[in-house]
């Protein structure tokens, strides 16, 4: 089965992930790649309780995710890999090489970011990292829920589809 | 951020927060049924970062003195934020999976503390889920 979705979402595990995408994709393995969460038992327990019982969740740092990605890719269960920020996904994609597409699911307003879509705000450095991924052959699209249109990165960066 | 703190003489006893217009719709229904929507504060988390959601809930708890947080989905970002707040404030109570029956029971339970009322209302809310038919 392998990984069906590589998603960046600053809310980490929440309704859109476990229900909005999890149900139609029948996700049974959720890999949360976040250095901070992976280092805190309390954070792990917080997010574990948000996951339905038929979905296994693993909490790993970026280095572990790069090392174990071949195992995720051959796991018989449909999987989803989730990071909370662009930097973590950027490091993961650079380390794995086999990742062909990245979903921008929710990157919200913060100081230094400018609005691109209703649910996507980016700093210049984040824009640069996404452009770099796409230049390396990774398809980057923004799509908060499955029923929405997948907006290609160039269109996202133009901010033309608000 | 939408909010409706009501105009009643008493302070609100709880905050209701959820996806989309869920909280506003639910509290509007409470008002329509019994006129006690002013016991509840409505928060919408649309377009907010996790930090913003947590900060906004904390602000409203401090401002209103409410001691109960009702949220919609156990997996929702409002629930995650509320759990962080409750961890720091053991006098607070979080009820996730709120429905109309829960809120109605809560607003009528004025003879006990808000946290006791929340626990009792959660049981009433669970019992209100019934399936009819084969």
mmCIF file of N, CA and C in Angstrom, chain B:
data_model
loop_
_atom_site.group_PDB
_atom_site.id
_atom_site.type_symbol
_atom_site.label_atom_id
_atom_site.label_comp_id
_atom_site.label_asym_id
_atom_site.label_seq_id
_atom_site.Cartn_x
_atom_site.Cartn_y
_atom_site.Cartn_z
ATOM 1 N N UNK B 1 -12.669 35.569 14.499
ATOM 2 C CA UNK B 1 -13.217 35.001 15.729
ATOM 3 C C UNK B 1 -14.643 35.512 15.939
ATOM 4 N N UNK B 2 -15.576 34.585 16.007
ATOM 5 C CA UNK B 2 -16.942 34.966 16.339
ATOM 6 C C UNK B 2 -17.154 34.757 17.835
ATOM 7 N N UNK B 3 -17.902 35.614 18.461
ATOM 8 C CA UNK B 3 -18.203 35.366 19.853
ATOM 9 C C UNK B 3 -19.570 35.907 20.201
ATOM 10 N N UNK B 4 -20.184 35.278 21.157
ATOM 11 C CA UNK B 4 -21.505 35.679 21.588
ATOM 12 C C UNK B 4 -21.576 35.426 23.069
ATOM 13 N N UNK B 5 -21.320 36.444 23.821
ATOM 14 C CA UNK B 5 -21.280 36.240 25.265
ATOM 15 C C UNK B 5 -22.620 36.530 25.910
ATOM 16 N N UNK B 6 -23.627 36.869 25.100
ATOM 17 C CA UNK B 6 -24.959 37.046 25.633
ATOM 18 C C UNK B 6 -25.075 38.308 26.465
ATOM 19 N N UNK B 7 -26.312 38.595 26.874
ATOM 20 C CA UNK B 7 -26.549 39.837 27.596
ATOM 21 C C UNK B 7 -27.229 39.592 28.924
ATOM 22 N N UNK B 8 -27.218 38.354 29.385
ATOM 23 C CA UNK B 8 -27.898 38.016 30.621
ATOM 24 C C UNK B 8 -27.175 38.573 31.831
ATOM 25 N N UNK B 9 -27.828 38.584 32.970
ATOM 26 C CA UNK B 9 -27.233 39.145 34.177
ATOM 27 C C UNK B 9 -26.101 38.280 34.733
ATOM 28 N N UNK B 10 -26.141 37.000 34.490
ATOM 29 C CA UNK B 10 -25.116 36.114 35.020
ATOM 30 C C UNK B 10 -24.006 35.917 34.001
ATOM 31 N N UNK B 11 -22.820 35.635 34.506
ATOM 32 C CA UNK B 11 -21.706 35.355 33.598
ATOM 33 C C UNK B 11 -21.901 34.007 32.917
ATOM 34 N N UNK B 12 -21.311 33.849 31.744
ATOM 35 C CA UNK B 12 -21.369 32.542 31.089
ATOM 36 C C UNK B 12 -20.680 31.486 31.948
ATOM 37 N N UNK B 13 -21.151 30.261 31.832
ATOM 38 C CA UNK B 13 -20.584 29.161 32.620
ATOM 39 C C UNK B 13 -19.701 28.248 31.790
ATOM 40 N N UNK B 14 -19.739 28.424 30.467
ATOM 41 C CA UNK B 14 -18.941 27.522 29.623
ATOM 42 C C UNK B 14 -18.623 28.175 28.290
ATOM 43 N N UNK B 15 -17.578 27.654 27.655
ATOM 44 C CA UNK B 15 -17.193 28.052 26.301
ATOM 45 C C UNK B 15 -17.494 26.884 25.373
ATOM 46 N N UNK B 16 -18.069 27.188 24.218
ATOM 47 C CA UNK B 16 -18.356 26.157 23.222
ATOM 48 C C UNK B 16 -17.533 26.488 21.985
ATOM 49 N N UNK B 17 -16.728 25.549 21.532
ATOM 50 C CA UNK B 17 -15.841 25.811 20.392
ATOM 51 C C UNK B 17 -15.804 24.586 19.492
ATOM 52 N N UNK B 18 -15.833 24.849 18.172
ATOM 53 C CA UNK B 18 -15.825 23.718 17.245
ATOM 54 C C UNK B 18 -15.545 24.161 15.829
ATOM 55 N N UNK B 19 -15.668 23.205 14.909
ATOM 56 C CA UNK B 19 -15.386 23.463 13.499
ATOM 57 C C UNK B 19 -16.492 24.294 12.863
ATOM 58 N N UNK B 20 -16.105 25.093 11.858
ATOM 59 C CA UNK B 20 -17.082 25.863 11.094
ATOM 60 C C UNK B 20 -17.999 26.663 12.003
ATOM 61 N N UNK B 21 -19.307 26.585 11.737
ATOM 62 C CA UNK B 21 -20.290 27.319 12.528
ATOM 63 C C UNK B 21 -20.948 26.416 13.566
ATOM 64 N N UNK B 22 -20.306 25.288 13.852
ATOM 65 C CA UNK B 22 -20.911 24.307 14.756
ATOM 66 C C UNK B 22 -21.316 24.930 16.091
ATOM 67 N N UNK B 23 -20.383 25.629 16.731
ATOM 68 C CA UNK B 23 -20.657 26.144 18.075
ATOM 69 C C UNK B 23 -21.783 27.176 18.047
ATOM 70 N N UNK B 24 -21.728 28.067 17.063
ATOM 71 C CA UNK B 24 -22.767 29.096 16.967
ATOM 72 C C UNK B 24 -24.137 28.488 16.724
ATOM 73 N N UNK B 25 -24.176 27.463 15.877
ATOM 74 C CA UNK B 25 -25.453 26.819 15.600
ATOM 75 C C UNK B 25 -26.013 26.124 16.817
ATOM 76 N N UNK B 26 -25.136 25.458 17.537
ATOM 77 C CA UNK B 26 -25.581 24.716 18.719
ATOM 78 C C UNK B 26 -26.103 25.672 19.802
ATOM 79 N N UNK B 27 -25.375 26.750 20.030
ATOM 80 C CA UNK B 27 -25.789 27.696 21.069
ATOM 81 C C UNK B 27 -27.043 28.452 20.621
ATOM 82 N N UNK B 28 -27.159 28.708 19.335
ATOM 83 C CA UNK B 28 -28.389 29.310 18.823
ATOM 84 C C UNK B 28 -29.583 28.402 19.106
ATOM 85 N N UNK B 29 -29.389 27.111 18.962
ATOM 86 C CA UNK B 29 -30.472 26.160 19.250
ATOM 87 C C UNK B 29 -30.826 26.174 20.731
ATOM 88 N N UNK B 30 -29.815 26.296 21.594
ATOM 89 C CA UNK B 30 -30.082 26.403 23.037
ATOM 90 C C UNK B 30 -30.941 27.630 23.310
ATOM 91 N N UNK B 31 -30.583 28.747 22.655
ATOM 92 C CA UNK B 31 -31.361 29.971 22.846
ATOM 93 C C UNK B 31 -32.792 29.815 22.370
ATOM 94 N N UNK B 32 -32.956 29.144 21.251
ATOM 95 C CA UNK B 32 -34.298 28.980 20.705
ATOM 96 C C UNK B 32 -35.160 28.100 21.595
ATOM 97 N N UNK B 33 -34.551 27.094 22.194
ATOM 98 C CA UNK B 33 -35.319 26.137 22.990
ATOM 99 C C UNK B 33 -35.634 26.680 24.390
ATOM 100 N N UNK B 34 -34.646 27.336 25.009
ATOM 101 C CA UNK B 34 -34.881 27.717 26.409
ATOM 102 C C UNK B 34 -34.442 29.138 26.751
ATOM 103 N N UNK B 35 -33.916 29.863 25.785
ATOM 104 C CA UNK B 35 -33.556 31.254 26.045
ATOM 105 C C UNK B 35 -32.358 31.428 26.958
ATOM 106 N N UNK B 36 -31.510 30.411 27.047
ATOM 107 C CA UNK B 36 -30.388 30.509 27.979
ATOM 108 C C UNK B 36 -29.038 30.502 27.265
ATOM 109 N N UNK B 37 -29.006 31.031 26.052
ATOM 110 C CA UNK B 37 -27.746 31.062 25.299
ATOM 111 C C UNK B 37 -26.705 31.939 25.973
ATOM 112 N N UNK B 38 -27.160 32.839 26.847
ATOM 113 C CA UNK B 38 -26.192 33.733 27.491
ATOM 114 C C UNK B 38 -25.344 33.020 28.545
ATOM 115 N N UNK B 39 -25.629 31.767 28.793
ATOM 116 C CA UNK B 39 -24.780 30.991 29.714
ATOM 117 C C UNK B 39 -23.562 30.421 28.997
ATOM 118 N N UNK B 40 -23.515 30.614 27.676
ATOM 119 C CA UNK B 40 -22.475 29.977 26.865
ATOM 120 C C UNK B 40 -21.758 31.007 25.997
ATOM 121 N N UNK B 41 -20.465 30.850 25.850
ATOM 122 C CA UNK B 41 -19.663 31.690 24.959
ATOM 123 C C UNK B 41 -19.351 30.875 23.702
ATOM 124 N N UNK B 42 -19.577 31.470 22.545
ATOM 125 C CA UNK B 42 -19.318 30.782 21.272
ATOM 126 C C UNK B 42 -17.973 31.215 20.716
ATOM 127 N N UNK B 43 -17.149 30.240 20.362
ATOM 128 C CA UNK B 43 -15.899 30.539 19.679
ATOM 129 C C UNK B 43 -15.817 29.724 18.404
ATOM 130 N N UNK B 44 -15.371 30.371 17.324
ATOM 131 C CA UNK B 44 -15.092 29.655 16.081
ATOM 132 C C UNK B 44 -13.599 29.702 15.853
ATOM 133 N N UNK B 45 -13.030 28.587 15.401
ATOM 134 C CA UNK B 45 -11.568 28.528 15.268
ATOM 135 C C UNK B 45 -11.130 28.582 13.820
ATOM 136 N N UNK B 46 -12.004 28.999 12.940
ATOM 137 C CA UNK B 46 -11.674 28.984 11.505
ATOM 138 C C UNK B 46 -10.459 29.857 11.207
ATOM 139 N N UNK B 47 -9.510 29.285 10.471
ATOM 140 C CA UNK B 47 -8.352 30.041 10.009
ATOM 141 C C UNK B 47 -7.328 30.356 11.073
ATOM 142 N N UNK B 48 -7.405 29.698 12.220
ATOM 143 C CA UNK B 48 -6.501 30.031 13.314
ATOM 144 C C UNK B 48 -5.408 28.982 13.471
ATOM 145 N N UNK B 49 -4.246 29.435 13.924
ATOM 146 C CA UNK B 49 -3.176 28.490 14.248
ATOM 147 C C UNK B 49 -3.527 27.809 15.574
ATOM 148 N N UNK B 50 -2.884 26.664 15.862
ATOM 149 C CA UNK B 50 -3.120 26.018 17.159
ATOM 150 C C UNK B 50 -2.833 26.963 18.324
ATOM 151 N N UNK B 51 -1.801 27.783 18.187
ATOM 152 C CA UNK B 51 -1.453 28.719 19.259
ATOM 153 C C UNK B 51 -2.553 29.773 19.432
ATOM 154 N N UNK B 52 -3.102 30.220 18.311
ATOM 155 C CA UNK B 52 -4.183 31.211 18.381
ATOM 156 C C UNK B 52 -5.418 30.621 19.052
ATOM 157 N N UNK B 53 -5.737 29.388 18.692
ATOM 158 C CA UNK B 53 -6.916 28.737 19.285
ATOM 159 C C UNK B 53 -6.744 28.638 20.796
ATOM 160 N N UNK B 54 -5.576 28.160 21.196
ATOM 161 C CA UNK B 54 -5.324 28.001 22.642
ATOM 162 C C UNK B 54 -5.367 29.357 23.349
ATOM 163 N N UNK B 55 -4.725 30.348 22.744
ATOM 164 C CA UNK B 55 -4.694 31.672 23.362
ATOM 165 C C UNK B 55 -6.078 32.280 23.477
ATOM 166 N N UNK B 56 -6.887 32.102 22.457
ATOM 167 C CA UNK B 56 -8.228 32.667 22.477
ATOM 168 C C UNK B 56 -9.096 31.994 23.536
ATOM 169 N N UNK B 57 -8.989 30.693 23.635
ATOM 170 C CA UNK B 57 -9.770 30.002 24.680
ATOM 171 C C UNK B 57 -9.313 30.475 26.060
ATOM 172 N N UNK B 58 -8.008 30.567 26.244
ATOM 173 C CA UNK B 58 -7.487 31.022 27.550
ATOM 174 C C UNK B 58 -8.002 32.430 27.876
ATOM 175 N N UNK B 59 -7.966 33.314 26.873
ATOM 176 C CA UNK B 59 -8.436 34.687 27.087
ATOM 177 C C UNK B 59 -9.889 34.701 27.530
ATOM 178 N N UNK B 60 -10.713 33.919 26.855
ATOM 179 C CA UNK B 60 -12.139 33.931 27.183
ATOM 180 C C UNK B 60 -12.430 33.273 28.530
ATOM 181 N N UNK B 61 -11.652 32.272 28.878
ATOM 182 C CA UNK B 61 -11.816 31.679 30.213
ATOM 183 C C UNK B 61 -11.498 32.727 31.280
ATOM 184 N N UNK B 62 -10.409 33.452 31.061
ATOM 185 C CA UNK B 62 -9.999 34.452 32.050
ATOM 186 C C UNK B 62 -11.016 35.590 32.118
ATOM 187 N N UNK B 63 -11.508 35.989 30.964
ATOM 188 C CA UNK B 63 -12.406 37.144 30.901
ATOM 189 C C UNK B 63 -13.779 36.838 31.495
ATOM 190 N N UNK B 64 -14.260 35.630 31.250
ATOM 191 C CA UNK B 64 -15.636 35.311 31.659
ATOM 192 C C UNK B 64 -15.708 34.540 32.970
ATOM 193 N N UNK B 65 -14.621 33.915 33.359
ATOM 194 C CA UNK B 65 -14.665 33.071 34.550
ATOM 195 C C UNK B 65 -15.279 31.707 34.285
ATOM 196 N N UNK B 66 -15.550 31.394 33.035
ATOM 197 C CA UNK B 66 -16.104 30.073 32.701
ATOM 198 C C UNK B 66 -15.125 28.988 33.132
ATOM 199 N N UNK B 67 -15.676 27.842 33.534
ATOM 200 C CA UNK B 67 -14.834 26.755 34.020
ATOM 201 C C UNK B 67 -14.996 25.476 33.208
ATOM 202 N N UNK B 68 -15.763 25.564 32.133
ATOM 203 C CA UNK B 68 -16.041 24.382 31.327
ATOM 204 C C UNK B 68 -15.801 24.721 29.857
ATOM 205 N N UNK B 69 -15.209 23.780 29.123
ATOM 206 C CA UNK B 69 -15.013 23.934 27.682
ATOM 207 C C UNK B 69 -15.711 22.764 26.993
ATOM 208 N N UNK B 70 -16.606 23.086 26.080
ATOM 209 C CA UNK B 70 -17.233 22.067 25.254
ATOM 210 C C UNK B 70 -16.623 22.138 23.854
ATOM 211 N N UNK B 71 -16.214 20.990 23.302
ATOM 212 C CA UNK B 71 -15.690 20.941 21.935
ATOM 213 C C UNK B 71 -16.424 19.862 21.147
ATOM 214 N N UNK B 72 -16.214 19.877 19.810
ATOM 215 C CA UNK B 72 -16.970 18.932 18.981
ATOM 216 C C UNK B 72 -16.255 17.585 18.839
ATOM 217 N N UNK B 73 -15.138 17.554 18.130
ATOM 218 C CA UNK B 73 -14.479 16.273 17.839
ATOM 219 C C UNK B 73 -13.325 15.995 18.797
ATOM 220 N N UNK B 74 -13.200 14.743 19.258
ATOM 221 C CA UNK B 74 -12.021 14.425 20.079
ATOM 222 C C UNK B 74 -10.715 14.690 19.338
ATOM 223 N N UNK B 75 -10.730 14.546 17.993
ATOM 224 C CA UNK B 75 -9.508 14.766 17.217
ATOM 225 C C UNK B 75 -9.343 16.209 16.777
ATOM 226 N N UNK B 76 -10.249 17.079 17.143
ATOM 227 C CA UNK B 76 -10.198 18.448 16.636
ATOM 228 C C UNK B 76 -9.099 19.280 17.278
ATOM 229 N N UNK B 77 -8.676 20.308 16.554
ATOM 230 C CA UNK B 77 -7.607 21.139 17.112
ATOM 231 C C UNK B 77 -8.086 21.943 18.312
ATOM 232 N N UNK B 78 -9.385 22.209 18.403
ATOM 233 C CA UNK B 78 -9.896 22.880 19.603
ATOM 234 C C UNK B 78 -9.767 21.960 20.814
ATOM 235 N N UNK B 79 -10.029 20.683 20.603
ATOM 236 C CA UNK B 79 -9.913 19.730 21.716
ATOM 237 C C UNK B 79 -8.461 19.602 22.152
ATOM 238 N N UNK B 80 -7.560 19.559 21.179
ATOM 239 C CA UNK B 80 -6.131 19.491 21.514
ATOM 240 C C UNK B 80 -5.736 20.721 22.334
ATOM 241 N N UNK B 81 -6.182 21.892 21.878
ATOM 242 C CA UNK B 81 -5.853 23.130 22.598
ATOM 243 C C UNK B 81 -6.453 23.107 23.999
ATOM 244 N N UNK B 82 -7.702 22.670 24.092
ATOM 245 C CA UNK B 82 -8.379 22.649 25.396
ATOM 246 C C UNK B 82 -7.691 21.674 26.352
ATOM 247 N N UNK B 83 -7.211 20.565 25.822
ATOM 248 C CA UNK B 83 -6.528 19.614 26.701
ATOM 249 C C UNK B 83 -5.233 20.198 27.260
ATOM 250 N N UNK B 84 -4.572 21.016 26.462
ATOM 251 C CA UNK B 84 -3.369 21.685 26.982
ATOM 252 C C UNK B 84 -3.751 22.634 28.128
ATOM 253 N N UNK B 85 -4.858 23.323 27.964
ATOM 254 C CA UNK B 85 -5.290 24.288 28.982
ATOM 255 C C UNK B 85 -5.713 23.567 30.263
ATOM 256 N N UNK B 86 -6.472 22.489 30.104
ATOM 257 C CA UNK B 86 -6.950 21.750 31.280
ATOM 258 C C UNK B 86 -5.778 21.136 32.050
ATOM 259 N N UNK B 87 -4.751 20.745 31.319
ATOM 260 C CA UNK B 87 -3.558 20.186 31.991
ATOM 261 C C UNK B 87 -2.965 21.195 32.977
ATOM 262 N N UNK B 88 -2.982 22.477 32.582
ATOM 263 C CA UNK B 88 -2.415 23.525 33.433
ATOM 264 C C UNK B 88 -3.392 24.020 34.497
ATOM 265 N N UNK B 89 -4.668 23.686 34.328
ATOM 266 C CA UNK B 89 -5.709 24.229 35.206
ATOM 267 C C UNK B 89 -6.670 23.118 35.633
ATOM 268 N N UNK B 90 -6.317 22.378 36.657
ATOM 269 C CA UNK B 90 -7.124 21.216 37.028
ATOM 270 C C UNK B 90 -8.539 21.561 37.487
ATOM 271 N N UNK B 91 -8.809 22.833 37.720
ATOM 272 C CA UNK B 91 -10.174 23.205 38.118
ATOM 273 C C UNK B 91 -11.118 23.280 36.913
ATOM 274 N N UNK B 92 -10.555 23.186 35.713
ATOM 275 C CA UNK B 92 -11.373 23.245 34.505
ATOM 276 C C UNK B 92 -11.798 21.849 34.069
ATOM 277 N N UNK B 93 -12.874 21.800 33.286
ATOM 278 C CA UNK B 93 -13.344 20.531 32.737
ATOM 279 C C UNK B 93 -13.545 20.688 31.238
ATOM 280 N N UNK B 94 -13.102 19.691 30.488
ATOM 281 C CA UNK B 94 -13.318 19.649 29.049
ATOM 282 C C UNK B 94 -14.303 18.525 28.735
ATOM 283 N N UNK B 95 -15.299 18.838 27.919
ATOM 284 C CA UNK B 95 -16.218 17.821 27.419
ATOM 285 C C UNK B 95 -16.110 17.844 25.894
ATOM 286 N N UNK B 96 -15.629 16.755 25.312
ATOM 287 C CA UNK B 96 -15.523 16.671 23.857
ATOM 288 C C UNK B 96 -16.667 15.836 23.305
ATOM 289 N N UNK B 97 -17.075 16.141 22.082
ATOM 290 C CA UNK B 97 -18.199 15.419 21.480
ATOM 291 C C UNK B 97 -19.536 15.997 21.902
ATOM 292 N N UNK B 98 -19.561 17.295 22.173
ATOM 293 C CA UNK B 98 -20.785 17.916 22.705
ATOM 294 C C UNK B 98 -21.935 17.840 21.691
ATOM 295 N N UNK B 99 -23.145 17.696 22.210
ATOM 296 C CA UNK B 99 -24.343 17.766 21.372
ATOM 297 C C UNK B 99 -25.392 18.648 22.073
ATOM 298 N N UNK B 100 -26.523 18.820 21.436
ATOM 299 C CA UNK B 100 -27.534 19.745 21.957
ATOM 300 C C UNK B 100 -28.080 19.281 23.300
ATOM 301 N N UNK B 101 -28.308 17.991 23.430
ATOM 302 C CA UNK B 101 -28.840 17.476 24.699
ATOM 303 C C UNK B 101 -27.874 17.767 25.846
ATOM 304 N N UNK B 102 -26.589 17.674 25.572
ATOM 305 C CA UNK B 102 -25.578 17.966 26.594
ATOM 306 C C UNK B 102 -25.685 19.421 27.046
ATOM 307 N N UNK B 103 -25.742 20.321 26.087
ATOM 308 C CA UNK B 103 -25.771 21.746 26.439
ATOM 309 C C UNK B 103 -27.063 22.120 27.161
ATOM 310 N N UNK B 104 -28.175 21.544 26.743
ATOM 311 C CA UNK B 104 -29.438 21.869 27.415
ATOM 312 C C UNK B 104 -29.402 21.418 28.871
ATOM 313 N N UNK B 105 -28.904 20.219 29.110
ATOM 314 C CA UNK B 105 -28.816 19.735 30.486
ATOM 315 C C UNK B 105 -27.888 20.635 31.295
ATOM 316 N N UNK B 106 -26.795 21.060 30.656
ATOM 317 C CA UNK B 106 -25.807 21.889 31.350
ATOM 318 C C UNK B 106 -26.399 23.230 31.780
ATOM 319 N N UNK B 107 -27.061 23.919 30.879
ATOM 320 C CA UNK B 107 -27.541 25.265 31.226
ATOM 321 C C UNK B 107 -28.642 25.229 32.287
ATOM 322 N N UNK B 108 -29.345 24.094 32.391
ATOM 323 C CA UNK B 108 -30.387 24.000 33.407
ATOM 324 C C UNK B 108 -29.848 23.553 34.766
ATOM 325 N N UNK B 109 -28.604 23.062 34.797
ATOM 326 C CA UNK B 109 -28.044 22.556 36.060
ATOM 327 C C UNK B 109 -27.391 23.700 36.821
ATOM 328 N N UNK B 110 -28.193 24.587 37.335
ATOM 329 C CA UNK B 110 -27.663 25.783 37.984
ATOM 330 C C UNK B 110 -27.450 25.602 39.485
ATOM 331 N N UNK B 111 -27.901 24.473 40.021
ATOM 332 C CA UNK B 111 -27.775 24.268 41.467
ATOM 333 C C UNK B 111 -26.495 23.536 41.853
ATOM 334 N N UNK B 112 -25.679 23.232 40.873
ATOM 335 C CA UNK B 112 -24.375 22.604 41.166
ATOM 336 C C UNK B 112 -23.290 23.424 40.471
ATOM 337 N N UNK B 113 -22.040 23.120 40.769
ATOM 338 C CA UNK B 113 -20.943 23.873 40.142
ATOM 339 C C UNK B 113 -20.919 23.581 38.643
ATOM 340 N N UNK B 114 -20.356 24.482 37.862
ATOM 341 C CA UNK B 114 -20.285 24.243 36.409
ATOM 342 C C UNK B 114 -19.581 22.938 36.054
ATOM 343 N N UNK B 115 -18.542 22.602 36.803
ATOM 344 C CA UNK B 115 -17.826 21.371 36.457
ATOM 345 C C UNK B 115 -18.670 20.140 36.783
ATOM 346 N N UNK B 116 -19.396 20.177 37.889
ATOM 347 C CA UNK B 116 -20.304 19.058 38.186
ATOM 348 C C UNK B 116 -21.404 18.995 37.141
ATOM 349 N N UNK B 117 -21.917 20.147 36.780
ATOM 350 C CA UNK B 117 -22.977 20.199 35.771
ATOM 351 C C UNK B 117 -22.484 19.621 34.437
ATOM 352 N N UNK B 118 -21.226 19.878 34.115
ATOM 353 C CA UNK B 118 -20.672 19.377 32.852
ATOM 354 C C UNK B 118 -20.596 17.856 32.853
ATOM 355 N N UNK B 119 -20.164 17.304 33.964
ATOM 356 C CA UNK B 119 -20.060 15.835 34.037
ATOM 357 C C UNK B 119 -21.436 15.192 33.899
ATOM 358 N N UNK B 120 -22.397 15.739 34.573
ATOM 359 C CA UNK B 120 -23.754 15.198 34.486
ATOM 360 C C UNK B 120 -24.326 15.381 33.081
ATOM 361 N N UNK B 121 -24.067 16.542 32.487
ATOM 362 C CA UNK B 121 -24.594 16.824 31.138
ATOM 363 C C UNK B 121 -23.981 15.896 30.098
ATOM 364 N N UNK B 122 -22.712 15.541 30.285
ATOM 365 C CA UNK B 122 -22.063 14.634 29.331
ATOM 366 C C UNK B 122 -22.767 13.276 29.331
ATOM 367 N N UNK B 123 -23.159 12.834 30.525
ATOM 368 C CA UNK B 123 -23.892 11.556 30.603
ATOM 369 C C UNK B 123 -25.236 11.675 29.893
ATOM 370 N N UNK B 124 -25.921 12.800 30.089
ATOM 371 C CA UNK B 124 -27.202 13.009 29.420
ATOM 372 C C UNK B 124 -27.017 13.042 27.899
ATOM 373 N N UNK B 125 -25.942 13.684 27.473
ATOM 374 C CA UNK B 125 -25.668 13.762 26.041
ATOM 375 C C UNK B 125 -25.409 12.399 25.424
ATOM 376 N N UNK B 126 -24.660 11.564 26.136
ATOM 377 C CA UNK B 126 -24.412 10.200 25.637
ATOM 378 C C UNK B 126 -25.726 9.443 25.493
ATOM 379 N N UNK B 127 -26.566 9.579 26.515
ATOM 380 C CA UNK B 127 -27.832 8.833 26.513
ATOM 381 C C UNK B 127 -28.783 9.316 25.441
ATOM 382 N N UNK B 128 -28.556 10.530 24.928
ATOM 383 C CA UNK B 128 -29.478 11.082 23.929
ATOM 384 C C UNK B 128 -29.231 10.505 22.536
ATOM 385 N N UNK B 129 -28.116 9.838 22.356
ATOM 386 C CA UNK B 129 -27.827 9.228 21.050
ATOM 387 C C UNK B 129 -28.567 7.902 20.952
ATOM 388 N N UNK B 130 -29.569 7.862 20.130
ATOM 389 C CA UNK B 130 -30.336 6.626 19.988
ATOM 390 C C UNK B 130 -30.447 6.279 18.503
ATOM 391 N N UNK B 131 -30.629 5.036 18.242
ATOM 392 C CA UNK B 131 -30.810 4.562 16.865
ATOM 393 C C UNK B 131 -32.198 3.945 16.773
ATOM 394 N N UNK B 132 -32.955 4.398 15.805
ATOM 395 C CA UNK B 132 -34.299 3.869 15.607
ATOM 396 C C UNK B 132 -34.335 3.149 14.277
ATOM 397 N N UNK B 133 -34.937 1.993 14.270
ATOM 398 C CA UNK B 133 -35.026 1.236 13.022
ATOM 399 C C UNK B 133 -34.110 0.035 13.035
ATOM 400 N N UNK B 134 -34.272 -0.805 12.051
ATOM 401 C CA UNK B 134 -33.498 -2.054 12.016
ATOM 402 C C UNK B 134 -32.177 -1.868 11.291
#
